[in-house]
Short mmCIF file of C-alpha atoms and ligand atoms in Angstrom, two decimals:
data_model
loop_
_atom_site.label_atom_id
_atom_site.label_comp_id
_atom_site.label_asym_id
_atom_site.label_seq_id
_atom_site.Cartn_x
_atom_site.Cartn_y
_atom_site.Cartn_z
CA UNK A 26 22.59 35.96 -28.48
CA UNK A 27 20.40 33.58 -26.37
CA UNK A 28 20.08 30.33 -26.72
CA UNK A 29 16.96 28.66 -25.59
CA UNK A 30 16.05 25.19 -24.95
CA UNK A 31 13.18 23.12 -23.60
CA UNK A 32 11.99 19.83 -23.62
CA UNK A 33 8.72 17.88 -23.60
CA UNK A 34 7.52 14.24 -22.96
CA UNK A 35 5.89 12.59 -25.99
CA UNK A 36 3.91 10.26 -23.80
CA UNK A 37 0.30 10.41 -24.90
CA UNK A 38 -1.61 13.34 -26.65
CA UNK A 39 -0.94 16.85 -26.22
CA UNK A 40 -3.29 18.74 -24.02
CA UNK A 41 -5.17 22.35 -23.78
CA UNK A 42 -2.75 22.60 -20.56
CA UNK A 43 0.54 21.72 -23.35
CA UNK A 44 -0.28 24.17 -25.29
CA UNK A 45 -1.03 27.40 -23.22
CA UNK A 46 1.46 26.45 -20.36
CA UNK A 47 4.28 25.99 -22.48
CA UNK A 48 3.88 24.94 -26.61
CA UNK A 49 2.60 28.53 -27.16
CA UNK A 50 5.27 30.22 -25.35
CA UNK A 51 8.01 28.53 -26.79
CA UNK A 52 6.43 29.12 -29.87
CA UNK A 53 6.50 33.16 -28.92
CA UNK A 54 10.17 32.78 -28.02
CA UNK A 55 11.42 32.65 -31.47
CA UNK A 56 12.61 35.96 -32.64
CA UNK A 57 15.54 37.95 -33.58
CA UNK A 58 19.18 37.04 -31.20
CA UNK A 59 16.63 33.94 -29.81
CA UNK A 60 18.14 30.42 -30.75
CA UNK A 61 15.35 28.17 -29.46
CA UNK A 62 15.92 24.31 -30.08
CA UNK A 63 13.08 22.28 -28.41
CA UNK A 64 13.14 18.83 -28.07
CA UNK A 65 10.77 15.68 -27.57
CA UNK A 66 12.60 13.87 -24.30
CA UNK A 67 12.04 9.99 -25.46
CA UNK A 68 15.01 9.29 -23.08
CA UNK A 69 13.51 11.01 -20.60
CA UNK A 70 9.95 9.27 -21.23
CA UNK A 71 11.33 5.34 -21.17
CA UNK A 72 12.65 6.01 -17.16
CA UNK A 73 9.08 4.49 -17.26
CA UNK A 74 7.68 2.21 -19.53
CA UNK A 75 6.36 2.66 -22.88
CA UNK A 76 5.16 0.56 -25.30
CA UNK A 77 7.93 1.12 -28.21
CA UNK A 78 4.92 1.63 -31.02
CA UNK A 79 3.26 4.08 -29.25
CA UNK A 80 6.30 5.76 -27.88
CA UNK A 81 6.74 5.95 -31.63
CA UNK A 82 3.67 7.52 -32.74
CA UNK A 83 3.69 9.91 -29.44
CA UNK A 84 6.92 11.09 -30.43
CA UNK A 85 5.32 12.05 -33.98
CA UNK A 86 2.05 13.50 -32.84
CA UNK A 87 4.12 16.05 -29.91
CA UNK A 88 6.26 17.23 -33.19
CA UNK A 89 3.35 17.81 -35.23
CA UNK A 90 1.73 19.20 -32.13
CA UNK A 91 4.78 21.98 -31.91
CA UNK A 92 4.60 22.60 -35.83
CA UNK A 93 0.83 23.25 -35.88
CA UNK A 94 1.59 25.30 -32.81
CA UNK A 95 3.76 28.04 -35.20
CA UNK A 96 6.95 26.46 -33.95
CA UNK A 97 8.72 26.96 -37.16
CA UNK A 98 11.04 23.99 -37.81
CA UNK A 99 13.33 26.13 -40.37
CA UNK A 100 14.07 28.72 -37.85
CA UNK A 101 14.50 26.79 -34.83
CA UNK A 102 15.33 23.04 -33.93
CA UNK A 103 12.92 20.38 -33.40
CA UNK A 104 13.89 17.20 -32.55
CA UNK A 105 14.02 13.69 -30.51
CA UNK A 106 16.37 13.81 -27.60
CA UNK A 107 17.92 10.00 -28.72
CA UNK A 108 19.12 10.95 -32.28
CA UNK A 109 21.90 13.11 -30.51
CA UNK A 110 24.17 11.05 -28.70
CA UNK A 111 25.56 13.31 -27.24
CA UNK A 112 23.06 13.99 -24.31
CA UNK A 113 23.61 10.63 -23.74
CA UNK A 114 27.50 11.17 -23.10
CA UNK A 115 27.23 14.34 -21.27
CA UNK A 116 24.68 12.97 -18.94
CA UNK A 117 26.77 9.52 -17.80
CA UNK A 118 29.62 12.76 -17.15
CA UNK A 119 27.04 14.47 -14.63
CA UNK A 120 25.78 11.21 -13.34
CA UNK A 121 29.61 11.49 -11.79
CA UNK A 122 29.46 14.70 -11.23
CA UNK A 123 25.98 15.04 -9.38
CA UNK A 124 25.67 13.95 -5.46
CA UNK A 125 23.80 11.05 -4.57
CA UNK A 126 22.58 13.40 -1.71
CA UNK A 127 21.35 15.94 -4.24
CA UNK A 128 19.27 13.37 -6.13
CA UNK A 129 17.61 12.54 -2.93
CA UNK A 130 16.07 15.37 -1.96
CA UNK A 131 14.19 15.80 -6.18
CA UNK A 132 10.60 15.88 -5.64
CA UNK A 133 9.63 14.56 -8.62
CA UNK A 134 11.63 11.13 -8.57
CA UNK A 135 9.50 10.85 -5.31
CA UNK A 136 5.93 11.34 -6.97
CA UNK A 137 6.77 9.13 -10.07
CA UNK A 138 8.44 6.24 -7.85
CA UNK A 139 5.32 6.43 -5.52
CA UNK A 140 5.12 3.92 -2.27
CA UNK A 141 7.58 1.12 -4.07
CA UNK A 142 10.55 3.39 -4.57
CA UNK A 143 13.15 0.36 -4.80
CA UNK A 144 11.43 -0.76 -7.94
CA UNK A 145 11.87 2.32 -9.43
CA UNK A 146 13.75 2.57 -12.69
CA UNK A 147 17.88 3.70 -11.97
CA UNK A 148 16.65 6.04 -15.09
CA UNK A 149 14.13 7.47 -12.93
CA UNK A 150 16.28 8.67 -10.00
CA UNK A 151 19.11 9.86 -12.38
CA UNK A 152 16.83 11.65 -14.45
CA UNK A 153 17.65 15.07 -13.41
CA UNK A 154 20.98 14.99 -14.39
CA UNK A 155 19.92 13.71 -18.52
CA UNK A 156 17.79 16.85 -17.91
CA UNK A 157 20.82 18.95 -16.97
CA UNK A 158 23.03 17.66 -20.31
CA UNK A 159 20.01 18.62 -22.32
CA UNK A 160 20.80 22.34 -21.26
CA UNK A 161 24.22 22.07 -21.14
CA UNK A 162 25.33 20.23 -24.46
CA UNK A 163 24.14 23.15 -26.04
CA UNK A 164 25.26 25.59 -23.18
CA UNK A 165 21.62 26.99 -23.54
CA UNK A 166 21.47 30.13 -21.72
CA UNK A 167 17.57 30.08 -20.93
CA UNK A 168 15.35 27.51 -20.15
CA UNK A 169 11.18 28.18 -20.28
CA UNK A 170 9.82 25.05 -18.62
CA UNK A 171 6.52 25.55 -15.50
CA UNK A 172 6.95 25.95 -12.07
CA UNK A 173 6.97 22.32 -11.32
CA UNK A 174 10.35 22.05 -12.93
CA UNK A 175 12.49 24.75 -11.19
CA UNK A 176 14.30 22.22 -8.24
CA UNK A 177 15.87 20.60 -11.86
CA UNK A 178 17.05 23.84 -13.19
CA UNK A 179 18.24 24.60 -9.60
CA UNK A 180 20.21 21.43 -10.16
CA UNK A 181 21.13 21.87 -13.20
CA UNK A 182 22.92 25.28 -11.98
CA UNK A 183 24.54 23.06 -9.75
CA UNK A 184 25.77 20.87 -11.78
CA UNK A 185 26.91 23.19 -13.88
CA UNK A 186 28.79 25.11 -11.15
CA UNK A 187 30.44 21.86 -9.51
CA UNK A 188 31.81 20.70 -13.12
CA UNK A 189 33.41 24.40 -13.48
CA UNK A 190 34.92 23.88 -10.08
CA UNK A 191 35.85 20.78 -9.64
CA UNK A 192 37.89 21.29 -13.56
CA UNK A 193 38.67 24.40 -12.20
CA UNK A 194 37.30 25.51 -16.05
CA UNK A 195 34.55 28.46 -17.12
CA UNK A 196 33.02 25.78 -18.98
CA UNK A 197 29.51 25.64 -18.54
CA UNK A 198 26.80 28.76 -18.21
CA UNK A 199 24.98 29.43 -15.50
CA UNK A 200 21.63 28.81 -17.11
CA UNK A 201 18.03 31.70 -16.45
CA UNK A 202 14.97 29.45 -15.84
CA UNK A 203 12.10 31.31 -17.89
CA UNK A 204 9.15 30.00 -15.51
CA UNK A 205 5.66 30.30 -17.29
CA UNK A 206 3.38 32.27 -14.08
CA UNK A 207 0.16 30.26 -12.69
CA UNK A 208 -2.22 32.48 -15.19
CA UNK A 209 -1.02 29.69 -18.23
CA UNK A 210 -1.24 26.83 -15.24
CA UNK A 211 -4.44 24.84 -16.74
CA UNK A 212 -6.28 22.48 -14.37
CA UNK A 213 -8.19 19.14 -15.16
CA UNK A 214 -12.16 20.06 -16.25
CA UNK A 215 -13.51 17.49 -13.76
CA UNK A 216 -11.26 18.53 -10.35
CA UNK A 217 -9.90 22.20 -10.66
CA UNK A 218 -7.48 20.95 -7.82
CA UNK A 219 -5.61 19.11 -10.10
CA UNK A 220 -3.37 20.14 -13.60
CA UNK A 221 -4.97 19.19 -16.85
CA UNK A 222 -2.67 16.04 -17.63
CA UNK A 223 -2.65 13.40 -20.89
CA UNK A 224 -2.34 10.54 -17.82
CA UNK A 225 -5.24 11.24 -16.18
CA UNK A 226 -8.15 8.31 -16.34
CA UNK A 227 -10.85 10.59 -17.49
CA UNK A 228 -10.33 12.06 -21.00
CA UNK A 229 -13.71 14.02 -19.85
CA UNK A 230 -11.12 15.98 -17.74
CA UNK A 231 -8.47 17.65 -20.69
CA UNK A 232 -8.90 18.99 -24.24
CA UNK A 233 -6.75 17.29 -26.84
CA UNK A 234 -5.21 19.24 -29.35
CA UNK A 235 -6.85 16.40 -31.66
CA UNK A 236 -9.94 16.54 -30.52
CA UNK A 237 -13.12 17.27 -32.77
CA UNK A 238 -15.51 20.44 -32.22
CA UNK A 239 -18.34 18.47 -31.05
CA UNK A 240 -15.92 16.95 -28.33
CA UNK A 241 -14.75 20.22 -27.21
CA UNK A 242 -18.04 21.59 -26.86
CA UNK A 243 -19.35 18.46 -25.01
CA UNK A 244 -16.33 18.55 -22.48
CA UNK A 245 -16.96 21.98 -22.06
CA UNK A 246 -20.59 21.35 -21.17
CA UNK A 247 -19.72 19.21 -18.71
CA UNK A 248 -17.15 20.59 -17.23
CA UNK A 249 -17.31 20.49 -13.26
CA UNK A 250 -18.50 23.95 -11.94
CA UNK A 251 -20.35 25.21 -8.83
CA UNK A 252 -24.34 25.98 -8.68
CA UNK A 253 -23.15 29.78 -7.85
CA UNK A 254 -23.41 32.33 -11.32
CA UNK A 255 -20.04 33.78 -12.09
CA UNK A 256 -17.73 35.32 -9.92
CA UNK A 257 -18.37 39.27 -9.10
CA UNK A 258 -15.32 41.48 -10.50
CA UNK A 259 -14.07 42.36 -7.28
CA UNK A 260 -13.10 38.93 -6.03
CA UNK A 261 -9.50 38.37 -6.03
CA UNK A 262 -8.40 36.06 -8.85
CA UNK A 263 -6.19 34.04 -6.22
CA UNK A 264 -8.42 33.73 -3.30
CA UNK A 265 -10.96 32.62 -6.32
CA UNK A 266 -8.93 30.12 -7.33
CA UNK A 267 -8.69 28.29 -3.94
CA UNK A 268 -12.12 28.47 -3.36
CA UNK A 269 -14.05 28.02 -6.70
CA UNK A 270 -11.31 26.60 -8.39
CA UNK A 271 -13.51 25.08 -11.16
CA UNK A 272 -14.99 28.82 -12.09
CA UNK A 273 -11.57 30.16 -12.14
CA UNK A 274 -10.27 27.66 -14.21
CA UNK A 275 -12.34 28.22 -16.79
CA UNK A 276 -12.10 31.49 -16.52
CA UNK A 277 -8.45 31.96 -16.79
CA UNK A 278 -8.80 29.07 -20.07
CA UNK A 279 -11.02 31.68 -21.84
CA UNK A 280 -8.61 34.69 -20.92
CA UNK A 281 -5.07 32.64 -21.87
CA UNK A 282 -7.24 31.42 -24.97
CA UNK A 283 -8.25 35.15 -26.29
CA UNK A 284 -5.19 36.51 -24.73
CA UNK A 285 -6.45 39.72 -22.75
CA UNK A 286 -6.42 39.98 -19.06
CA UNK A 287 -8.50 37.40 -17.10
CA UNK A 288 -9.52 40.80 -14.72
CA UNK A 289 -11.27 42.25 -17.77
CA UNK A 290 -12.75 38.19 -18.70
CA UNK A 291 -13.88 38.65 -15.07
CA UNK A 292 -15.61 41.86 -15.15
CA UNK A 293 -17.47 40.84 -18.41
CA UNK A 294 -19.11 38.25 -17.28
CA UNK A 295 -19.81 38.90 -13.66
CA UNK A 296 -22.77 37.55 -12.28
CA UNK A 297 -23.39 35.72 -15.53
CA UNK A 298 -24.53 32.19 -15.53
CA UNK A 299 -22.23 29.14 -16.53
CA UNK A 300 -24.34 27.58 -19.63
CA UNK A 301 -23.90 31.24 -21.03
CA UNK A 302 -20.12 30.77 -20.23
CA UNK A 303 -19.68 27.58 -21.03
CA UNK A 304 -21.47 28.00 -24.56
CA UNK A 305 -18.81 31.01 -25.99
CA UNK A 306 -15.77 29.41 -23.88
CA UNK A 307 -16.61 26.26 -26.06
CA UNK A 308 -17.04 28.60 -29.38
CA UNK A 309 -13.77 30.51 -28.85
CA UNK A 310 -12.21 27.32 -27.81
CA UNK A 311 -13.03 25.82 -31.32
CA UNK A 312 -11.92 28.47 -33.52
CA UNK A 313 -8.29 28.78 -31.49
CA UNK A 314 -7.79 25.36 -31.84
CA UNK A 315 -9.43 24.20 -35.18
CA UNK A 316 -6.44 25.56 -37.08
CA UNK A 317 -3.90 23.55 -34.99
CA UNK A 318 -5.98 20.41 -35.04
CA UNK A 319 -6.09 20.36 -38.72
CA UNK A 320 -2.71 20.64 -39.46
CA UNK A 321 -1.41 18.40 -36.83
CA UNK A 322 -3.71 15.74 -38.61
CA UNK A 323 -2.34 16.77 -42.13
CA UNK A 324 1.22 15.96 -40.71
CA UNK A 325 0.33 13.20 -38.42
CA UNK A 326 -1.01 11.36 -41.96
CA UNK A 327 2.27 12.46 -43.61
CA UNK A 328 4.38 10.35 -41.36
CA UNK A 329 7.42 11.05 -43.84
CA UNK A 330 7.33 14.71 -43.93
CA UNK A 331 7.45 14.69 -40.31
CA UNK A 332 9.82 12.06 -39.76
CA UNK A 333 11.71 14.25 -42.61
CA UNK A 334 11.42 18.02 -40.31
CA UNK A 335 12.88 15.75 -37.19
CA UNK A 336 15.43 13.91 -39.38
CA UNK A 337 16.82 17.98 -40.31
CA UNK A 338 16.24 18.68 -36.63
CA UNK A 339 18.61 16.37 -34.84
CA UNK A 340 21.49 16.96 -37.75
CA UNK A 341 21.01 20.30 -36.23
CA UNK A 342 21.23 19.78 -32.67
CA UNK A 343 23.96 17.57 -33.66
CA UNK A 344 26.13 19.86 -35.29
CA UNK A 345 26.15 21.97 -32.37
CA UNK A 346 26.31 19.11 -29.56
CA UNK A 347 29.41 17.14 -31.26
CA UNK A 348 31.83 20.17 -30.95
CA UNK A 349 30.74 21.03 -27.51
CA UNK A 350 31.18 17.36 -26.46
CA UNK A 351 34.50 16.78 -27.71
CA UNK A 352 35.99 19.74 -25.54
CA UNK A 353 34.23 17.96 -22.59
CA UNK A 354 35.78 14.90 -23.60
CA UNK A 355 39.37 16.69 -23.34
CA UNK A 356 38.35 18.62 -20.26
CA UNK A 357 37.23 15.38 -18.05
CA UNK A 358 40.88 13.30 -19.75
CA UNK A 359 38.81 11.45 -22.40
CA UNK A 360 41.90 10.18 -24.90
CA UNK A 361 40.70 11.28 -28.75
N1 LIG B 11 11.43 17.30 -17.22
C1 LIG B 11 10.73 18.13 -18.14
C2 LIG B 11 9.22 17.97 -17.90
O1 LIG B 11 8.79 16.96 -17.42
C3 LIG B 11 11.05 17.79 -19.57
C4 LIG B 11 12.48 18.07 -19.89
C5 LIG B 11 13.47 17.17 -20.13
C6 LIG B 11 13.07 19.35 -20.00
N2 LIG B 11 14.65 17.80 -20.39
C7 LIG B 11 14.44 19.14 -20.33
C8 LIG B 11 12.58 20.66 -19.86
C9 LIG B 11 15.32 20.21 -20.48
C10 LIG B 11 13.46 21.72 -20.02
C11 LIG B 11 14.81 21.49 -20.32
O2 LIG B 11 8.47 18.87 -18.20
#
């Protein structure tokens, strides 16, 4: 049996780049012997600041976002990271167990904290090791998450190997990062040097899952490309992508959106031009996501019967947290 968890940031909307590079993969990961609890990281997303109504309403519209997706909330576990307490408690346990040294060297604490890293949240720098008692309070055996997340499962192994140790227990697993490959990677559609993100300035630079046809198609239009036609078959999809990164983008959207291989996307429309492109990228665009769209509004205006599906959720995660935390408890010395 496998047991699978991930976890995403309800900050903001949910983006084209969401949902190929991970929602739809998690989505594919439930099946027979898969356990797959996925999680909205609200913890995670106040080691910077949000505004408590929105952090609210984000929290909502990334649920919906995974239901609509075909995330199936009866078969696996949905839910916000602070109704379990429990990550809470197991993190505080690896904040002790975790080097100071090894925090230092996470890239990620060092883009978010930017030039003025001494005002920096404490959250912020010990956020690796909330990510690592995410995984391990359910001694999750795989973890899907994208490239730019594999020095915190790297971590997390070591974490997980320095409690065993240092307890001198066979406690924890030592837990498989599942890394989604560069073909789901989604850039912005105004700088193909740059991921498709929900902070960037320009909303002219990512899809929404929310957003209407006509906005899809306009975005689309628009989209930054080069004055060259498409790309001939031969060129190599890699040495594409650093030079036209734009065209490639786009390209590899409208292969990860109809799900063959972008090779074949390339072949057919070699030579092409980019209004041609553009026009059935934005049509096949709008027909994958127009199902999603509507039913993440339909739950988004039934706040109940999604606070309801997250409500089940967390009972869930907690019913298989609590156990596991109480044998930490007696492992670290913890009196009952
Ligand atoms: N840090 C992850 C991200 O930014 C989100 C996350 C938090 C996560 N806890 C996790 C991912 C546990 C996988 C497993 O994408």
């Amino acid at each position: 049996m496998k047991r699978i968890f991930s976890g995403i940031q309800p900050t903001g909307g949910v983006t084209l780049g969401n949902y190929l590079g991970a929602i739809r993969n998690w989505a594919a990961l439930q099946q027979e012997d898969y356990e797959c609890i996925y999680c909205m990281v609200d913890l995670h997303a106040v080691t910077m600041w949000q505004d408590p109504a929105t952090l609210a309403d984000s929290t909502r519209e990334v649920g919906a976002a995974l239901i609509a997706s075909g995330i199936d909330p009866k078969k696996s576990i949905v839910f916000n990271q602070s109704q379990v307490a429990a990550h809470s408690q197991l993190a505080w346990v690896f904040n002790c167990v975790a080097r100071v040294g090894w925090m230092n060297r996470m890239t990620q604490f060092k883009d978010k904290a930017g030039k003025n890293r001494e005002n920096a949240s404490l959250g912020l720098y010990a956020y690796p090791a909330l990510m690592a008692a995410d995984i391990l309070i359910y001694k999750a055996t795989h973890v899907p998450v994208g490239e730019d997340q594999r020095q915190h499962l790297e971590l997390t192994r070591d974490i997980a190997q320095k409690f065993n140790n240092d307890f001198k227990v066979d406690f924890f697993p030592i837990t498989e990062p599942l890394i989604f490959g560069a073909a789901t990677r989604v850039m912005s559609l105004r700088n193909g040097e740059n991921k498709m993100s929900k902070s960037d300035p320009s909303d002219m630079s990512r899809i929404n899952l929310t957003d209407t046809a006509d906005e899809i198609a306009q975005k689309i239009r628009k989209a930054k490309t080069d004055p060259e036609p498409l790309p001939d078959a031969g060129v190599d999809p890699e040495e594409g992508r650093r030079e036209r990164p734009e065209a490639f983008n786009l390209l590899n959207i409208y292969a990860a959106l109809e799900g063959s291989d972008a090779a074949d996307v390339q072949t057919a429309w070699a030579g092409k031009s980019f209004s041609e492109f553009k026009s059935a990228l934005a049509d096949l665009m709008v027909a994958k996501l127009e199902p999603i769209s509507t039913e993440m509004r339909r739950l988004m205006d039934n706040k109940d019967e999604i606070d309801r599906i997250l409500a089940d959720g967390s009972e869930r995660a907690r019913a298989l947290a609590d156990p596991i935390m109480q044998d930490i408890n007696d492992i670290v010395g913890f009196l009952r």
